[in-house]
Amino acid sequence: MRKSIKLLALSMLALVLVLSGCNFSNSSSTSSGDGKNQGEKTEAKKTLNLSLENDIPDLNQVKTTDGISFSVLNNIMEGLYRLDENHEAVPAMAESVDISDDKLTYTFHIREGVKWSNGEVVTAHDFRYSWLRAMHPDTAGSYSFIIADYVKGGAEYLAGEAADSDVGIVAEDDQTLVVTINEPTPYFLGLTAFVTYFPLNEKFVTEAGDSFALTADKILYNGPFTLTEYDQAAGVKLVKNDQYWDSYNVDIDEVSLKVIKENSTALNLFDAGELDKVYLSSSDILSYQDSEEYGTESKFNSWFLQMNLTKAPFDNLNIRKAFQLAVDPEILTSQILNNGSTPASGVVAAGMAGVDGQLFRELNPNLVTPDIEKAKEYLAAGLAEIGGKLPEVTILTADDTIAKDTATFLQSEFKKNLGVDVQISTKPYSGRLQAMRDDDYQLGINKWGADYNDASTYLDLWVSVPEAKPLRGNYSSEKYNDLVAKSKTEKDEAKRMEYLLEAERVMVVEDSILTPLYDEGKAFLLNTDVSNFTTHPYGAPLELKYVKKN
């Protein structure tokens, strides 16, 4: 027998959701009921002016992988679920769901009459098409795993070994989507709030061809806002979507998101009243921390220095261990960043759920502890193995303020603690990503923001099946792959967690493929006329649906 679950009545993530994303004192609650038949608003137009710290790499939801693109897409699109102000999954395009007793079959009932921005109705077929497109060998992107790893037949379809009819995604009719997954997954409903799970209209995508998602008119919208302007390097303009099913509860009429890479420039614009929110650099925090506009937010963003295991000298384990132990993240967070970020000792961010009420980081503490003397010993051993001399070493970084400051700090640490001169190569954010994907780097400052509240959102990234990934340092370990694979099928949660804990230890401690740097925190100023500003610690960071402005 199936149990029918009305989504509005339940909290949909079984895993504990922690770390409120924004602790600014002006927060308030917003009703989230169906906006139909509630009349029209008559208030004057409300505009929100915000900044993006880097360019927008890609708004093709099947291909994109970065937090900035996710933030834009999260506000112009919508999946079966949406994260609310408390970062819990709540009903969005799905009105209700039936879950089988074995927790393997989900029957989603799509809201009737909800329209795309071009007036066509959003149907279950749009979800099926989008999910299959995300996994098809010809169109799949880096995030194909977030569907393929869970949906029955998804992995085989991604590998080109199964037909679409073999995949557990069936649109029984326009309003009914039946999804079969491989194993009971407590957080599966929350996954459907993620960008890769958003719907796509097949006719629109086909007609757009190679131009799909390159300009504002080549994107179809079903979220709270639509794009009227889109320039990867300059930013976007969002306008409230009147076709959105819950538009009555969207308070903001227009949003300007400008790309502003320098913190000082953004702060000047905030002080001039031209921005409603600005993130602070460490040098500005003392001047503003007593202001009523000041606040902080925590994110499940783990920053690390990725070593490329196929590029000398980081194909040598002792050299990697030397560079790993020569860096003190405490100095970085307290003296350089000073923005609420905390030192990292592993790749899974602090605050991520573990098991039995304990956080993952509590179960796997202090994987990497700086040790200059050991670092020097490892360097000497590594040099003896590679002929006594290091090749020129370069750190690849993005060109925003924090990334550049981090690179300069690392350069100083390696010189001071190892006597090694390191160069810095700076590129725009999208250029840095592309260079790492193209295997054109030795050391790269990178981060990963959690997609959902489970350690697998990080550890899945370094699985080298079907092949190693340049962006992940070309890491390939059968031992690591096996541990992560076992965690996918283990039904005992404590045993499953032990597999994940051991996998992180293998990658970070035994193989030393990266240097943990910090778990991201941010200090900001927010216009006191703005309230209920929500940033999610995982998934797509920026949430504009709930924002209010006086």
Coordinates of C-alpha atoms in Angstrom, one line a residue:
M1 CA 0.0 0.0 0.0
R2 CA 1.2 3.5 -0.7
K3 CA 1.1 6.3 1.7
S4 CA 0.0 9.6 0.2
I5 CA 2.0 12.5 1.5
K6 CA 0.8 16.1 1.1
L7 CA 4.0 18.0 0.7
L8 CA 2.8 21.2 2.3
A9 CA 2.4 19.4 5.6
L10 CA 5.9 17.8 5.9
S11 CA 9.5 18.7 6.1
M12 CA 11.0 16.9 3.2
L13 CA 14.6 16.2 4.1
A14 CA 15.2 13.3 6.4
L15 CA 18.7 14.5 7.1
V16 CA 19.2 17.1 9.7
L17 CA 19.5 20.6 8.1
V18 CA 21.9 22.8 10.0
L19 CA 23.6 26.2 9.7
S20 CA 21.1 28.8 9.1
G21 CA 22.4 30.6 6.0
C22 CA 21.9 34.1 7.2
N23 CA 21.7 35.5 10.7
F24 CA 20.9 39.1 9.8
S25 CA 18.5 40.6 12.4
N26 CA 15.9 41.8 9.9
S27 CA 14.8 38.3 8.9
S28 CA 11.1 37.6 8.9
S29 CA 8.7 34.9 7.7
T30 CA 6.8 34.7 4.4
S31 CA 3.6 32.8 3.6
S32 CA 4.2 30.2 0.9
G33 CA 0.7 29.2 0.0
D34 CA -0.8 28.9 -3.5
G35 CA -1.0 32.4 -4.9
K36 CA -4.0 31.8 -7.1
N37 CA -7.2 33.9 -6.8
Q38 CA -5.7 36.3 -4.2
G39 CA -6.1 39.5 -6.1
E40 CA -3.5 41.8 -7.5
K41 CA -0.8 43.8 -5.8
T42 CA -0.9 47.6 -6.1
E43 CA 2.4 48.6 -4.5
A44 CA 4.9 50.7 -6.3
K45 CA 7.6 48.8 -8.2
K46 CA 10.3 47.3 -5.9
T47 CA 13.8 47.0 -7.2
L48 CA 16.7 45.0 -5.6
N49 CA 20.2 45.9 -6.6
L50 CA 22.8 43.2 -5.9
S51 CA 26.3 42.2 -7.0
L52 CA 28.0 39.0 -8.2
E53 CA 31.6 38.5 -7.3
N54 CA 32.5 36.8 -10.6
D55 CA 31.2 36.4 -14.2
I56 CA 28.4 34.0 -15.0
P57 CA 29.9 30.9 -16.7
D58 CA 26.9 29.1 -18.0
L59 CA 23.1 29.2 -17.7
N60 CA 22.6 25.8 -19.4
Q61 CA 21.3 23.9 -16.4
V62 CA 22.5 20.6 -17.8
K63 CA 26.1 21.7 -18.2
T64 CA 26.7 24.3 -15.5
T65 CA 28.5 23.5 -12.3
D66 CA 29.2 26.8 -10.4
G67 CA 27.4 28.6 -7.6
I68 CA 27.0 31.9 -9.5
S69 CA 25.1 30.2 -12.4
F70 CA 23.2 28.1 -9.9
S71 CA 22.1 31.3 -8.1
V72 CA 20.7 32.9 -11.3
L73 CA 19.0 29.7 -12.4
N74 CA 17.4 29.1 -9.0
N75 CA 15.5 32.3 -9.4
I76 CA 14.3 31.9 -12.9
M77 CA 13.6 28.2 -12.8
E78 CA 11.9 25.8 -10.4
G79 CA 11.9 22.1 -9.8
L80 CA 9.5 19.7 -8.1
Y81 CA 10.7 21.2 -4.7
R82 CA 12.2 24.4 -3.6
L83 CA 14.3 25.2 -0.5
D84 CA 12.4 27.5 1.9
E85 CA 13.8 30.2 4.2
N86 CA 14.9 27.5 6.6
H87 CA 16.7 25.5 3.9
E88 CA 14.2 22.7 4.0
A89 CA 12.6 21.3 0.8
V90 CA 9.0 22.4 0.3
P91 CA 6.5 21.9 -2.5
A92 CA 7.1 23.8 -5.7
M93 CA 6.1 22.3 -9.1
A94 CA 4.9 19.2 -7.3
E95 CA 1.7 19.5 -5.4
S96 CA 1.8 16.1 -3.7
V97 CA 3.7 12.8 -3.9
D98 CA 3.0 9.1 -3.2
I99 CA 5.9 7.1 -1.9
S100 CA 5.9 3.3 -2.0
D101 CA 6.4 1.3 1.2
D102 CA 9.9 0.2 0.1
K103 CA 10.7 3.9 -0.5
L104 CA 11.9 3.2 -4.1
T105 CA 9.0 4.6 -6.1
Y106 CA 7.9 8.3 -6.1
T107 CA 4.8 9.4 -7.9
F108 CA 4.8 13.2 -8.2
H109 CA 1.6 15.0 -9.0
I110 CA 2.4 18.2 -10.9
R111 CA 0.5 21.4 -10.3
E112 CA -2.2 21.9 -13.0
G113 CA -2.2 24.9 -15.3
V114 CA 1.3 26.2 -14.4
K115 CA 2.8 27.9 -17.4
W116 CA 6.2 28.5 -18.9
S117 CA 7.0 32.2 -19.6
N118 CA 5.9 31.7 -23.2
G119 CA 2.4 30.6 -22.0
E120 CA 2.8 26.8 -22.6
V121 CA 1.9 24.5 -19.7
V122 CA 4.6 22.9 -17.7
T123 CA 4.1 19.1 -17.6
A124 CA 5.6 15.9 -16.3
H125 CA 7.0 15.3 -19.8
D126 CA 9.2 18.5 -19.3
F127 CA 10.8 16.9 -16.2
R128 CA 11.3 13.6 -17.9
Y129 CA 12.9 15.2 -20.9
S130 CA 15.2 17.4 -18.8
W131 CA 16.4 14.6 -16.6
L132 CA 17.1 12.3 -19.5
R133 CA 18.9 15.1 -21.3
A134 CA 21.1 15.6 -18.2
M135 CA 22.1 11.9 -18.5
H136 CA 22.3 11.4 -22.2
P137 CA 25.9 10.7 -23.4
D138 CA 25.7 13.4 -26.0
T139 CA 24.3 16.1 -23.8
A140 CA 25.4 15.2 -20.2
G141 CA 27.4 17.6 -18.2
S142 CA 29.5 17.3 -15.1
Y143 CA 26.4 17.0 -12.9
S144 CA 24.9 14.0 -14.7
F145 CA 25.8 11.9 -11.6
I146 CA 23.3 13.8 -9.4
I147 CA 20.5 12.1 -11.3
A148 CA 22.2 9.0 -12.7
D149 CA 23.5 7.8 -9.4
Y150 CA 20.0 7.7 -7.9
V151 CA 17.5 6.9 -10.6
K152 CA 17.0 3.3 -11.7
G153 CA 18.8 2.7 -15.0
G154 CA 20.4 6.1 -14.9
A155 CA 24.0 5.0 -14.8
E156 CA 23.5 2.6 -17.6
Y157 CA 21.8 5.3 -19.7
L158 CA 24.7 7.7 -19.1
A159 CA 27.1 5.0 -20.2
G160 CA 25.2 4.5 -23.4
E161 CA 24.2 1.0 -22.3
A162 CA 20.5 1.5 -21.9
A163 CA 17.6 3.1 -23.7
D164 CA 15.5 5.9 -22.3
S165 CA 12.6 3.4 -21.8
D166 CA 14.9 1.5 -19.4
V167 CA 15.3 4.5 -17.1
G168 CA 13.0 4.8 -14.0
I169 CA 11.4 8.1 -15.1
V170 CA 7.9 7.8 -16.5
A171 CA 5.5 10.6 -17.4
E172 CA 2.2 8.7 -17.1
D173 CA 0.3 11.9 -18.2
D174 CA 0.8 15.6 -18.1
Q175 CA 0.4 15.8 -14.3
T176 CA 1.9 12.5 -13.2
L177 CA 5.7 11.8 -13.0
V178 CA 6.7 8.3 -11.6
V179 CA 10.3 8.0 -10.6
T180 CA 12.0 4.8 -9.4
I181 CA 15.3 5.0 -7.5
N182 CA 18.0 2.4 -6.8
E183 CA 18.1 2.5 -3.1
P184 CA 16.1 4.2 -0.3
T185 CA 17.5 7.7 -0.1
P186 CA 16.3 9.9 2.7
Y187 CA 17.3 13.1 1.0
F188 CA 15.9 12.3 -2.5
L189 CA 13.0 14.7 -2.3
G190 CA 15.5 17.5 -1.5
L191 CA 17.6 16.6 -4.5
T192 CA 14.7 17.6 -6.7
A193 CA 15.2 21.2 -5.6
F194 CA 18.6 21.2 -7.3
V195 CA 19.3 22.9 -10.6
T196 CA 20.0 19.8 -12.7
Y197 CA 16.5 18.5 -11.8
F198 CA 14.7 21.6 -13.2
P199 CA 12.4 21.0 -16.1
L200 CA 13.0 21.8 -19.8
N201 CA 10.6 22.2 -22.7
E202 CA 11.8 19.9 -25.4
K203 CA 10.3 21.9 -28.3
F204 CA 11.9 25.2 -27.1
V205 CA 15.3 23.5 -26.5
T206 CA 15.3 21.9 -29.9
E207 CA 14.3 25.1 -31.7
A208 CA 17.0 27.0 -29.9
G209 CA 19.7 24.5 -30.9
D210 CA 23.2 25.5 -30.1
S211 CA 22.0 29.0 -29.0
F212 CA 20.1 27.5 -26.1
A213 CA 20.8 29.4 -22.8
L214 CA 23.3 31.8 -24.5
T215 CA 21.0 34.8 -24.4
A216 CA 17.9 35.8 -22.3
D217 CA 15.5 35.0 -25.2
K218 CA 16.9 31.5 -25.5
I219 CA 15.9 30.5 -22.0
L220 CA 12.4 29.5 -21.0
Y221 CA 11.3 30.4 -17.5
N222 CA 9.1 28.8 -14.9
G223 CA 10.5 30.3 -11.7
P224 CA 9.7 33.5 -9.7
F225 CA 11.6 35.7 -12.2
T226 CA 12.6 36.0 -15.9
L227 CA 15.7 37.4 -17.5
T228 CA 15.4 40.6 -19.6
E229 CA 19.1 41.2 -19.8
Y230 CA 22.0 38.7 -19.7
D231 CA 25.7 39.4 -20.2
Q232 CA 28.1 36.8 -18.8
A233 CA 30.7 39.5 -17.9
A234 CA 28.4 42.3 -16.9
G235 CA 25.5 40.6 -15.1
V236 CA 21.7 40.1 -15.4
K237 CA 18.4 41.8 -14.9
L238 CA 15.5 39.8 -13.5
V239 CA 11.9 40.8 -13.7
K240 CA 9.0 39.2 -11.7
N241 CA 7.4 36.3 -13.7
D242 CA 3.6 36.9 -13.9
Q243 CA 3.2 33.3 -15.1
Y244 CA 4.8 31.9 -11.9
W245 CA 2.3 29.8 -9.9
D246 CA 3.1 31.6 -6.6
S247 CA 3.7 35.1 -8.1
Y248 CA 1.4 36.7 -5.5
N249 CA 3.9 35.9 -2.8
V250 CA 6.9 37.3 -4.7
D251 CA 7.5 40.8 -3.3
I252 CA 10.3 42.1 -5.5
D253 CA 9.5 43.3 -9.0
E254 CA 13.0 43.7 -10.5
V255 CA 16.5 42.6 -9.6
S256 CA 19.8 43.8 -10.9
L257 CA 22.7 41.5 -10.5
K258 CA 25.9 43.2 -11.6
V259 CA 29.3 41.5 -11.8
I260 CA 31.6 43.5 -9.5
K261 CA 34.8 41.7 -8.7
E262 CA 36.4 44.2 -6.4
N263 CA 35.0 44.4 -2.9
S264 CA 36.0 48.0 -2.5
T265 CA 34.0 49.0 -5.6
A266 CA 31.0 47.1 -4.4
L267 CA 31.3 48.8 -0.9
N268 CA 31.5 52.2 -2.5
L269 CA 28.3 51.5 -4.4
F270 CA 26.5 50.3 -1.3
D271 CA 27.5 53.4 0.6
A272 CA 26.2 55.5 -2.3
G273 CA 22.8 53.6 -2.1
E274 CA 23.3 51.9 -5.4
L275 CA 23.5 48.3 -3.9
D276 CA 21.3 46.7 -1.4
K277 CA 23.8 44.1 -0.2
V278 CA 27.5 43.9 -0.2
Y279 CA 30.0 41.4 1.1
L280 CA 32.9 42.8 3.2
S281 CA 36.6 42.1 2.9
S282 CA 38.5 41.5 6.1
S283 CA 39.9 45.1 6.1
D284 CA 36.4 46.6 6.2
I285 CA 34.8 44.4 8.9
L286 CA 36.0 46.3 11.9
S287 CA 34.7 49.6 10.5
Y288 CA 31.2 48.2 9.9
Q289 CA 30.6 45.4 12.4
D290 CA 28.7 47.7 14.8
S291 CA 26.4 48.9 12.1
E292 CA 22.7 47.8 12.0
E293 CA 23.3 46.8 8.4
Y294 CA 26.0 44.3 9.4
G295 CA 25.4 40.5 9.3
T296 CA 27.1 37.2 8.7
E297 CA 26.2 34.0 6.9
S298 CA 27.6 30.5 6.8
K299 CA 27.9 28.3 3.8
F300 CA 28.7 24.7 3.2
N301 CA 31.5 25.8 0.7
S302 CA 34.8 24.0 1.2
W303 CA 37.8 25.7 -0.3
F304 CA 41.0 23.8 -1.1
L305 CA 44.2 23.9 -3.1
Q306 CA 43.7 21.1 -5.7
M307 CA 46.9 19.4 -6.8
N308 CA 47.1 18.0 -10.3
L309 CA 48.5 14.5 -10.0
T310 CA 49.5 14.2 -13.6
K311 CA 51.7 17.4 -13.5
A312 CA 55.2 17.5 -12.1
P313 CA 56.0 17.8 -9.3
F314 CA 52.6 16.9 -7.9
D315 CA 52.7 13.4 -9.4
N316 CA 55.0 12.7 -6.4
L317 CA 53.3 11.8 -3.1
N318 CA 56.0 13.2 -0.9
I319 CA 55.9 16.6 -2.7
R320 CA 52.1 16.7 -2.3
K321 CA 52.4 15.9 1.5
A322 CA 55.0 18.7 1.8
F323 CA 52.8 21.3 0.2
Q324 CA 49.8 20.1 2.2
L325 CA 51.4 20.4 5.6
A326 CA 53.2 23.7 4.9
V327 CA 49.9 25.7 5.0
D328 CA 48.2 26.9 8.2
P329 CA 44.5 27.6 7.4
E330 CA 44.2 29.3 10.9
I331 CA 46.4 32.1 9.7
L332 CA 44.5 32.4 6.5
T333 CA 41.1 32.7 8.2
S334 CA 42.1 34.8 11.1
Q335 CA 44.6 37.2 9.6
I336 CA 43.8 37.3 5.8
L337 CA 40.1 36.6 5.4
N338 CA 38.7 37.5 8.8
N339 CA 35.2 37.2 7.5
G340 CA 33.6 34.4 9.5
S341 CA 35.4 31.6 7.5
T342 CA 36.8 28.8 9.6
P343 CA 39.9 26.7 9.0
A344 CA 39.3 23.4 7.1
S345 CA 40.9 20.1 8.0
G346 CA 39.2 18.0 5.4
V347 CA 37.2 18.4 2.2
V348 CA 33.7 17.9 3.7
A349 CA 32.6 21.3 5.2
A350 CA 31.9 21.8 8.9
G351 CA 28.2 21.5 9.6
M352 CA 27.4 18.7 7.2
A353 CA 25.2 16.0 8.7
G354 CA 26.8 12.8 10.0
V355 CA 25.0 10.1 11.9
D356 CA 23.3 9.6 15.3
G357 CA 23.2 13.4 15.9
Q358 CA 26.9 13.9 15.3
L359 CA 28.2 16.1 12.4
F360 CA 30.5 14.5 9.8
R361 CA 33.4 16.8 10.8
E362 CA 33.0 15.7 14.4
L363 CA 33.4 12.1 13.3
N364 CA 36.4 12.9 11.1
P365 CA 38.3 15.7 12.9
N366 CA 41.7 17.2 12.2
L367 CA 42.6 15.2 9.1
V368 CA 45.3 17.7 8.2
T369 CA 47.3 19.5 10.9
P370 CA 50.1 21.9 9.7
D371 CA 53.5 20.7 10.5
I372 CA 56.4 22.6 9.1
E373 CA 59.2 20.2 10.1
K374 CA 57.4 17.2 8.6
A375 CA 56.7 19.3 5.5
K376 CA 60.4 19.9 5.1
E377 CA 61.1 16.2 5.5
Y378 CA 58.6 15.3 2.9
L379 CA 60.0 17.9 0.5
A380 CA 63.5 16.5 1.0
A381 CA 62.3 13.0 0.4
G382 CA 60.4 14.1 -2.7
L383 CA 63.3 16.0 -4.2
A384 CA 65.5 13.0 -3.8
E385 CA 63.0 11.0 -5.8
I386 CA 62.6 13.5 -8.6
G387 CA 66.2 14.4 -9.1
G388 CA 66.9 17.1 -6.6
K389 CA 65.1 20.1 -8.1
L390 CA 61.5 21.3 -8.4
P391 CA 60.2 22.6 -11.7
E392 CA 58.6 26.0 -11.7
V393 CA 55.3 25.9 -9.7
T394 CA 52.3 28.0 -10.4
I395 CA 49.0 28.5 -8.5
L396 CA 46.0 29.1 -10.7
T397 CA 43.3 31.4 -9.2
A398 CA 40.3 33.4 -10.1
D399 CA 40.5 37.2 -10.2
D400 CA 38.2 38.2 -7.3
T401 CA 39.6 39.8 -4.2
I402 CA 39.3 36.8 -1.8
A403 CA 40.8 34.4 -4.4
K404 CA 43.7 36.7 -5.1
D405 CA 44.4 37.2 -1.4
T406 CA 44.3 33.5 -0.8
A407 CA 46.8 32.9 -3.6
T408 CA 49.1 35.5 -2.2
F409 CA 48.9 33.9 1.2
L410 CA 49.8 30.5 -0.2
Q411 CA 52.7 31.9 -2.1
S412 CA 54.0 33.4 1.1
E413 CA 53.5 30.1 3.1
F414 CA 55.4 28.1 0.5
K415 CA 58.3 30.5 0.4
K416 CA 58.5 30.9 4.2
N417 CA 58.0 27.3 5.2
L418 CA 59.5 25.4 2.3
G419 CA 61.8 27.9 0.6
V420 CA 59.9 27.4 -2.6
D421 CA 59.1 30.3 -5.0
V422 CA 55.7 29.9 -6.5
Q423 CA 54.1 32.0 -9.3
I424 CA 50.5 33.1 -9.5
S425 CA 48.3 32.9 -12.6
T426 CA 45.1 34.9 -12.4
K427 CA 42.1 34.4 -14.7
P428 CA 38.4 35.3 -14.6
Y429 CA 36.4 32.8 -12.7
S430 CA 35.1 31.0 -15.8
G431 CA 38.6 31.0 -17.2
R432 CA 40.0 29.5 -14.1
L433 CA 37.4 26.7 -14.2
Q434 CA 38.0 26.0 -17.9
A435 CA 41.8 25.9 -17.5
M436 CA 41.4 23.3 -14.7
R437 CA 38.9 21.3 -16.9
D438 CA 41.4 21.5 -19.7
D439 CA 44.1 20.0 -17.5
D440 CA 46.2 23.2 -17.8
Y441 CA 47.4 23.7 -14.2
Q442 CA 49.6 22.4 -11.4
L443 CA 47.9 23.9 -8.4
G444 CA 44.4 25.4 -8.5
I445 CA 42.4 27.2 -5.9
N446 CA 39.0 25.6 -6.0
K447 CA 35.9 25.1 -3.9
W448 CA 32.9 22.9 -3.7
G449 CA 29.5 24.1 -2.4
A450 CA 27.3 21.3 -1.1
D451 CA 24.3 20.4 -3.2
Y452 CA 22.5 18.7 -0.3
N453 CA 23.1 18.0 3.3
D454 CA 25.2 14.7 3.1
A455 CA 28.9 14.1 2.8
S456 CA 28.4 12.3 -0.5
T457 CA 27.8 15.7 -2.2
Y458 CA 31.6 16.2 -1.8
L459 CA 33.0 12.8 -1.9
D460 CA 31.3 11.7 -5.2
L461 CA 33.3 14.3 -7.0
W462 CA 36.6 12.4 -6.9
V463 CA 35.2 9.0 -8.0
S464 CA 37.2 8.2 -11.2
V465 CA 34.4 6.1 -12.9
P466 CA 34.3 6.0 -15.8
E467 CA 37.5 8.1 -15.8
A468 CA 39.5 10.5 -13.8
K469 CA 38.7 14.2 -14.0
P470 CA 41.2 17.0 -14.6
L471 CA 39.2 19.4 -12.5
R472 CA 39.6 17.0 -9.6
G473 CA 43.3 16.6 -10.0
N474 CA 43.1 13.5 -12.2
Y475 CA 42.7 11.5 -9.0
S476 CA 42.1 7.8 -9.5
S477 CA 42.0 5.3 -6.6
E478 CA 40.3 1.9 -6.7
K479 CA 40.3 1.9 -2.9
Y480 CA 38.5 5.3 -2.8
N481 CA 36.1 4.3 -5.6
D482 CA 35.2 1.1 -3.7
L483 CA 34.4 2.9 -0.4
V484 CA 32.2 5.4 -2.1
A485 CA 30.4 2.7 -4.1
K486 CA 29.8 0.7 -0.9
S487 CA 28.2 3.7 0.7
K488 CA 25.7 3.9 -2.2
T489 CA 24.2 0.5 -1.4
E490 CA 24.7 0.2 2.4
K491 CA 21.3 0.3 4.2
D492 CA 22.7 0.6 7.7
E493 CA 23.3 4.3 8.2
A494 CA 26.2 4.0 10.7
K495 CA 28.0 1.6 8.4
R496 CA 27.3 3.8 5.4
M497 CA 28.8 6.7 7.2
E498 CA 31.9 4.8 8.1
Y499 CA 32.5 4.1 4.4
L500 CA 32.3 7.9 3.7
L501 CA 34.6 8.8 6.6
E502 CA 37.2 6.3 5.4
A503 CA 36.9 7.5 1.9
E504 CA 37.8 11.1 3.0
R505 CA 40.7 9.8 5.0
V506 CA 42.1 7.9 2.0
M507 CA 41.9 10.9 -0.3
V508 CA 43.0 13.6 2.0
V509 CA 45.5 11.8 4.3
E510 CA 46.8 8.8 2.5
D511 CA 46.9 10.2 -1.0
S512 CA 47.2 13.9 -0.1
I513 CA 45.6 15.2 -3.3
L514 CA 44.7 18.6 -2.0
T515 CA 45.3 21.1 0.8
P516 CA 42.2 21.9 2.8
L517 CA 41.9 25.7 3.2
Y518 CA 38.7 27.0 4.8
D519 CA 35.0 26.6 5.1
E520 CA 33.4 29.7 3.8
G521 CA 31.8 32.3 5.9
K522 CA 30.8 35.8 4.8
A523 CA 30.3 39.1 6.5
F524 CA 28.0 41.5 4.7
L525 CA 26.0 44.8 4.9
L526 CA 22.3 44.7 4.0
N527 CA 20.0 47.7 3.4
T528 CA 17.8 48.0 6.4
D529 CA 14.8 48.3 4.1
V530 CA 15.4 44.7 2.9
S531 CA 14.3 41.7 5.0
N532 CA 14.0 38.0 4.7
F533 CA 17.1 37.8 2.5
T534 CA 17.9 34.1 2.3
T535 CA 21.1 32.5 1.2
H536 CA 21.2 28.7 1.3
P537 CA 24.3 27.0 2.8
Y538 CA 23.9 24.2 0.1
G539 CA 22.4 23.9 -3.3
A540 CA 21.9 27.2 -5.2
P541 CA 23.0 29.9 -2.8
L542 CA 20.8 32.9 -3.7
E543 CA 17.1 32.8 -3.0
L544 CA 15.1 35.9 -4.0
K545 CA 11.6 34.5 -3.8
Y546 CA 11.2 35.4 -0.2
V547 CA 12.9 38.8 -0.1
K548 CA 10.9 41.8 1.1
K549 CA 11.7 45.4 0.6
N550 CA 10.0 48.4 2.2

